[in-house]
Coordinates of C-alpha atoms in Angstrom, one line a residue:
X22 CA 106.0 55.4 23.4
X23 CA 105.2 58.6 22.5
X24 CA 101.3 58.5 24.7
X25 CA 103.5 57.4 27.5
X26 CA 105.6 60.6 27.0
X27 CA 102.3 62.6 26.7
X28 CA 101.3 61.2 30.3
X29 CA 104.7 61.5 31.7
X30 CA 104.4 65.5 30.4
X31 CA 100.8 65.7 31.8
X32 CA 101.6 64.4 35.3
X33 CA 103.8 66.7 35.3
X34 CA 102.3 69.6 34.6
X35 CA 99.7 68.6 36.9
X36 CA 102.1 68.6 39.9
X37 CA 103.6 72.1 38.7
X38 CA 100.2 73.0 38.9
X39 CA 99.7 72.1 42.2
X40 CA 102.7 73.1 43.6
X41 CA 102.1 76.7 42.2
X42 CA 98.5 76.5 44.1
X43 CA 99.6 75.7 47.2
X44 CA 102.7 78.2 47.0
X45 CA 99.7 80.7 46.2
X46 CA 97.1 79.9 48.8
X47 CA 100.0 80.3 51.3
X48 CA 101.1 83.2 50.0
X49 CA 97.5 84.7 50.4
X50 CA 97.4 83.5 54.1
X51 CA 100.5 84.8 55.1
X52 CA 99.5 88.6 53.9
X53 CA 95.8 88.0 55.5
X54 CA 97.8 87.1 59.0
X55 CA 100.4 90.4 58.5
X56 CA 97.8 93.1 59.8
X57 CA 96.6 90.7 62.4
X58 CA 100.6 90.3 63.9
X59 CA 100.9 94.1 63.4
X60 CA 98.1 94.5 66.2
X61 CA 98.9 92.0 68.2
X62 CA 102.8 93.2 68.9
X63 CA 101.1 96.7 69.1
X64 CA 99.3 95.5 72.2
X65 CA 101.4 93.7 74.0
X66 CA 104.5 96.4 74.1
X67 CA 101.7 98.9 75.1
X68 CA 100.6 96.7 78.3
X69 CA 104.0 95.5 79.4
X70 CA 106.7 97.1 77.5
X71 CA 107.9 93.4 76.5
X72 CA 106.5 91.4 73.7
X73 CA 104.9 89.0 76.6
X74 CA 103.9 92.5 79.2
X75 CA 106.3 91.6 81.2
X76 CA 108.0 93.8 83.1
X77 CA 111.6 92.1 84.9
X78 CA 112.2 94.1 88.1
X79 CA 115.5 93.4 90.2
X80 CA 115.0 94.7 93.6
X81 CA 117.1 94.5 96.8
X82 CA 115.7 92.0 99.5
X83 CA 114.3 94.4 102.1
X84 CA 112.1 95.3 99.5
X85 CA 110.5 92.0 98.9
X86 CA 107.1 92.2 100.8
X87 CA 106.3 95.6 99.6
X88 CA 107.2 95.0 96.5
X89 CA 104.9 92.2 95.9
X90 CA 102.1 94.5 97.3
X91 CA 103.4 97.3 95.0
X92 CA 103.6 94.7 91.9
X93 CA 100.0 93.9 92.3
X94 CA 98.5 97.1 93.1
X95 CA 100.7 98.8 89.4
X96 CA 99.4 95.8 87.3
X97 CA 95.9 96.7 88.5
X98 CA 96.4 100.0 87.6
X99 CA 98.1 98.6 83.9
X100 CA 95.7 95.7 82.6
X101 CA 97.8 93.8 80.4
X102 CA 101.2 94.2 82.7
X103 CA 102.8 91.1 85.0
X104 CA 105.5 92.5 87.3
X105 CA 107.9 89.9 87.7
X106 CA 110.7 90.5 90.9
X107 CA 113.8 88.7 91.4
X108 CA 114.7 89.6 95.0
X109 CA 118.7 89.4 96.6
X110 CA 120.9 91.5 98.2
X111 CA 122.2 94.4 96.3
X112 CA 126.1 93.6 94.8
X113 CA 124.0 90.1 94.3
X114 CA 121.7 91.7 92.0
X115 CA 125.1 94.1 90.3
X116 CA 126.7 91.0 89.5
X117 CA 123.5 89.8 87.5
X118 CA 123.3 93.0 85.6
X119 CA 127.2 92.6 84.5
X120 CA 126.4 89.4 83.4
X121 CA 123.9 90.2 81.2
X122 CA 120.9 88.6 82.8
X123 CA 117.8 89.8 81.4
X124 CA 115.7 92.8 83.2
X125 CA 114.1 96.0 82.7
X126 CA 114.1 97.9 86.4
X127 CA 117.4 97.2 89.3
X128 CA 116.1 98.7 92.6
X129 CA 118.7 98.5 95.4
X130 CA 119.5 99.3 98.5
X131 CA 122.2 101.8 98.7
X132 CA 123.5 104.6 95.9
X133 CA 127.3 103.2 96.4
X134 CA 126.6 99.8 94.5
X135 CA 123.8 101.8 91.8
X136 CA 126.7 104.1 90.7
X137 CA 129.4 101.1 89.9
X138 CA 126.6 100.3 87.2
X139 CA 126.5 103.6 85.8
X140 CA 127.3 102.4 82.3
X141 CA 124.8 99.7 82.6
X142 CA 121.5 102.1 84.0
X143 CA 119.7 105.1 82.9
X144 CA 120.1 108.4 85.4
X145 CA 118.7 106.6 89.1
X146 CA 115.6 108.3 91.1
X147 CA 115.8 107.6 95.2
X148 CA 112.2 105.8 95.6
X149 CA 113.0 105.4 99.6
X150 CA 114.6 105.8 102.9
X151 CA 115.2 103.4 105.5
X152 CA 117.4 103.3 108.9
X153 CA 119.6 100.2 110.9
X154 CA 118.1 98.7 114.1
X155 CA 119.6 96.2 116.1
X156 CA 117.3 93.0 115.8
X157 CA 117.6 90.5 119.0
X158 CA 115.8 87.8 120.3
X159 CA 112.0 88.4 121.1
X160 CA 112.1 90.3 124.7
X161 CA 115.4 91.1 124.1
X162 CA 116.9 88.6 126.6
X163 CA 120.6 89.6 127.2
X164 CA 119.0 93.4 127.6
X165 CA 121.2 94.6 124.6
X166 CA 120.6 98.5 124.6
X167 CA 123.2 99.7 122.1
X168 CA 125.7 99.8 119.6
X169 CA 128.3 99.2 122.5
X170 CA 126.6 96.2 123.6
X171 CA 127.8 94.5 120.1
X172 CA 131.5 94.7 121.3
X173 CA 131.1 92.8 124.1
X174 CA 133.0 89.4 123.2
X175 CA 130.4 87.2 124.9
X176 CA 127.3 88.3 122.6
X177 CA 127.2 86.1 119.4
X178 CA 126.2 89.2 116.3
X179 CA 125.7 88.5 113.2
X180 CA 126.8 91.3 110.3
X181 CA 126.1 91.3 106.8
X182 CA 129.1 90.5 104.7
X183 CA 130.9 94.1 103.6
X184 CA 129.8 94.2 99.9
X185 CA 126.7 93.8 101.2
X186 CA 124.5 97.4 101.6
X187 CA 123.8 96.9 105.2
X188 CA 127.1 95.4 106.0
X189 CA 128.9 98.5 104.6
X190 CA 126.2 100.7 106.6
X191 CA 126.7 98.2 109.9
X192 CA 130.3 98.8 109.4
X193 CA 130.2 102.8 109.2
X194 CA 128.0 103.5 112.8
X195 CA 129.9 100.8 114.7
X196 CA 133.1 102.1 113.8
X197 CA 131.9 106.0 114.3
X198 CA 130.6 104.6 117.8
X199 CA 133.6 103.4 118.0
X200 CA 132.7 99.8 118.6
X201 CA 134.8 96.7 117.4
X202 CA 132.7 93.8 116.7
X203 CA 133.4 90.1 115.7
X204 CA 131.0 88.5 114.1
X205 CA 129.9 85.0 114.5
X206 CA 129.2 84.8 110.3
X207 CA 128.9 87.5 107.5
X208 CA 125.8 87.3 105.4
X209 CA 125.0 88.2 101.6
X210 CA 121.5 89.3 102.8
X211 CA 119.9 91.8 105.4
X212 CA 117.4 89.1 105.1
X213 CA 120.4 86.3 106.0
X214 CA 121.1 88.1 109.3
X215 CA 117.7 88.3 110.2
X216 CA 117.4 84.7 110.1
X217 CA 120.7 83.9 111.8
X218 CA 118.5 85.9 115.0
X219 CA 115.6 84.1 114.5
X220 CA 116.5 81.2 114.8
X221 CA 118.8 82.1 117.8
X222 CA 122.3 81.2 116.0
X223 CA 123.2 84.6 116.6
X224 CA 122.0 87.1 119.8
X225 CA 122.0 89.9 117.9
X226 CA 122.4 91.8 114.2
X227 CA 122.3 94.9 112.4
X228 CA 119.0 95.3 109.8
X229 CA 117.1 97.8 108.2
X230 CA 113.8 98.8 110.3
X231 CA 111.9 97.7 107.6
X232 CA 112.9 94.2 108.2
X233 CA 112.7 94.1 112.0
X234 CA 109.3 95.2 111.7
X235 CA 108.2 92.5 109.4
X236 CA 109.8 89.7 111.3
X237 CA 107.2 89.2 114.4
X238 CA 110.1 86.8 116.5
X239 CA 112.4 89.5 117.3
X240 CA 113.0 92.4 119.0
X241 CA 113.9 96.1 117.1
X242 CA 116.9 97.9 119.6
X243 CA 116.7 101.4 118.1
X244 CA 120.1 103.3 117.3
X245 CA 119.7 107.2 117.8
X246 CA 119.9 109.1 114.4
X247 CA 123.1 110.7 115.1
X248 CA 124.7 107.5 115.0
X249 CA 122.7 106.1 112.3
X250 CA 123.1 105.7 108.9
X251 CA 121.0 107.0 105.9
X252 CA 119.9 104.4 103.5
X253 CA 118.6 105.0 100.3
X254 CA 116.9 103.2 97.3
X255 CA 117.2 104.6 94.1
X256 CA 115.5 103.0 91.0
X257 CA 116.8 103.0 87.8
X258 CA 116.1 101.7 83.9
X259 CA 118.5 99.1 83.3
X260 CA 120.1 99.4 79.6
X261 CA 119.0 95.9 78.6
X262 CA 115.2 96.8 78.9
X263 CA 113.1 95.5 76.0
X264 CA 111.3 98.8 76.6
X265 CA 112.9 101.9 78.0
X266 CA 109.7 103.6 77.7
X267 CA 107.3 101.2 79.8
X268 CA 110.3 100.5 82.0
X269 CA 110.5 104.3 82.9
X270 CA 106.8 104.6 83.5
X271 CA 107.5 102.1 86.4
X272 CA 109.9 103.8 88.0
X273 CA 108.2 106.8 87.4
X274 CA 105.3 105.3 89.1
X275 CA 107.2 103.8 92.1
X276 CA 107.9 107.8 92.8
X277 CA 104.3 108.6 92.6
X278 CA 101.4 108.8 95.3
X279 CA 100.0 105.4 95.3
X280 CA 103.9 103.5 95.8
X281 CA 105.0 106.2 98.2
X282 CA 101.9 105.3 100.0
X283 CA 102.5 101.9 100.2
X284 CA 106.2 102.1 101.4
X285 CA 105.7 104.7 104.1
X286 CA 102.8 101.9 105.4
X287 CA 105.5 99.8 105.2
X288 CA 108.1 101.7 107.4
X289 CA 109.9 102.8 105.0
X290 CA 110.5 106.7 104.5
X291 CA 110.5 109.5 102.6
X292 CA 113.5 109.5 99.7

């Protein structure tokens, strides 16, 4: 009886003593691998300004092909950064922020729906210009010439809806030209009414430049400046960035030489 209690004790110290080895070895480990983390999370907010470099832009549609030009050309210029763009029309992109959705950078297309998110962005910085055009079919087939021509009950036009940036812009020259226009649909996009053209379910629409000139299948009516609108882009760091300081060195950039250069190839003009 009393060896088996001897063995019983012995086993169990033997355990203890293996339990208190293991607890130790992992203990070690764990302080080998703390400088090693310290490093690595050291790295990856310098590159991106996220723990993954990542940097979340939400940007207005008529930006979307020069902004995927402008997203490669910055991470070039910041080894270690991905640019990552979600791309929709402006109050589209507003109601995301409100929600909460996560992102660094909003870009969008007009200053009206930027300063509604004033408690949500740092101060905004106008990265663009842009100006309506009337887009038609290609050759311009029903010899639309004007902003009056978009009253005439017989042409089918298209309009983005009036939350929209270029709806409320559309909205402002036809009715300082005095026109009255029924559309055949409203639109959440300028990139929406495009399409409606394109594919000839509508004989005309109001767009940005910009977009006319990217399309290829339709024809860019010009509307004089003095019965044009001015459209801006500001930029701004959203207050949910996982790094206010690499998020403001993107906007920062987008103001600089190499994106200006880029968006006046791309039509779009000085801020």
């Amino acid at each position: 009886m009393l060896r088996s209690r001897s063995r019983s004790r012995s086993r169990s110290r033997s355990r203890s003593g293996s339990r208190a080895a293991v607890i130790t070895r992992a203990v070690l480990a764990g302080l080998l691998l703390l400088p090693l983390a310290a490093c690595g999370g050291s790295r990856d907010g310098a590159a991106g300004g996220s723990p993954d470099g990542t940097l979340r832009v939400l940007a207005a549609s008529s930006l979307t092909e020069v902004f995927r030009t402008a997203g490669a050309a910055y991470e070039k210029e910041n080894p270690g950064t991905s640019v990552s763009f979600s791309f929709a029309g402006s109050q589209e992109l507003a109601a995301q922020v409100r929600q909460g959705a996560p992102a660094d950078v909003l870009v969008t297309a007009d200053t009206e729906t930027m300063r509604g998110l004033a408690g949500e962005t740092g101060p905004p910085t106008v990265i663009a210009g842009n100006r309506l055009v009337i887009a038609t079919a290609e050759g311009n087939p029903l010899g639309v010439s004007g902003l009056a021509d978009l009253g005439d009950p017989q042409l089918k036009v298209v309009l983005a809806a009036e939350e929209v940036p270029v709806g409320r812009y559309g909205r402002k020259i036809l009715a300082a030209a005095g026109t009255k226009v029924e559309p055949v649909s409203l639109e959440p996009s300028v990139r929406a009414v495009l399409s409606k053209v394109e594919l000839g379910e509508a004989d005309a629409g109001l767009v940005y430049e910009t977009d006319a000139a990217g399309s290829g299948t339709v024809d860019a009516v010009a509307v004089p400046d003095a019965q044009n609108a001015l459209v801006s882009y500001p930029a701004a760091v959203l207050g949910g960035a996982r790094d206010q300081e690499a998020a403001t060195a993107f906007v920062d950039w987008l103001s600089g030489p190499k994106a200006q250069r880029l968006l006046r190839d791309a039509g779009f003009q000085q801020p």
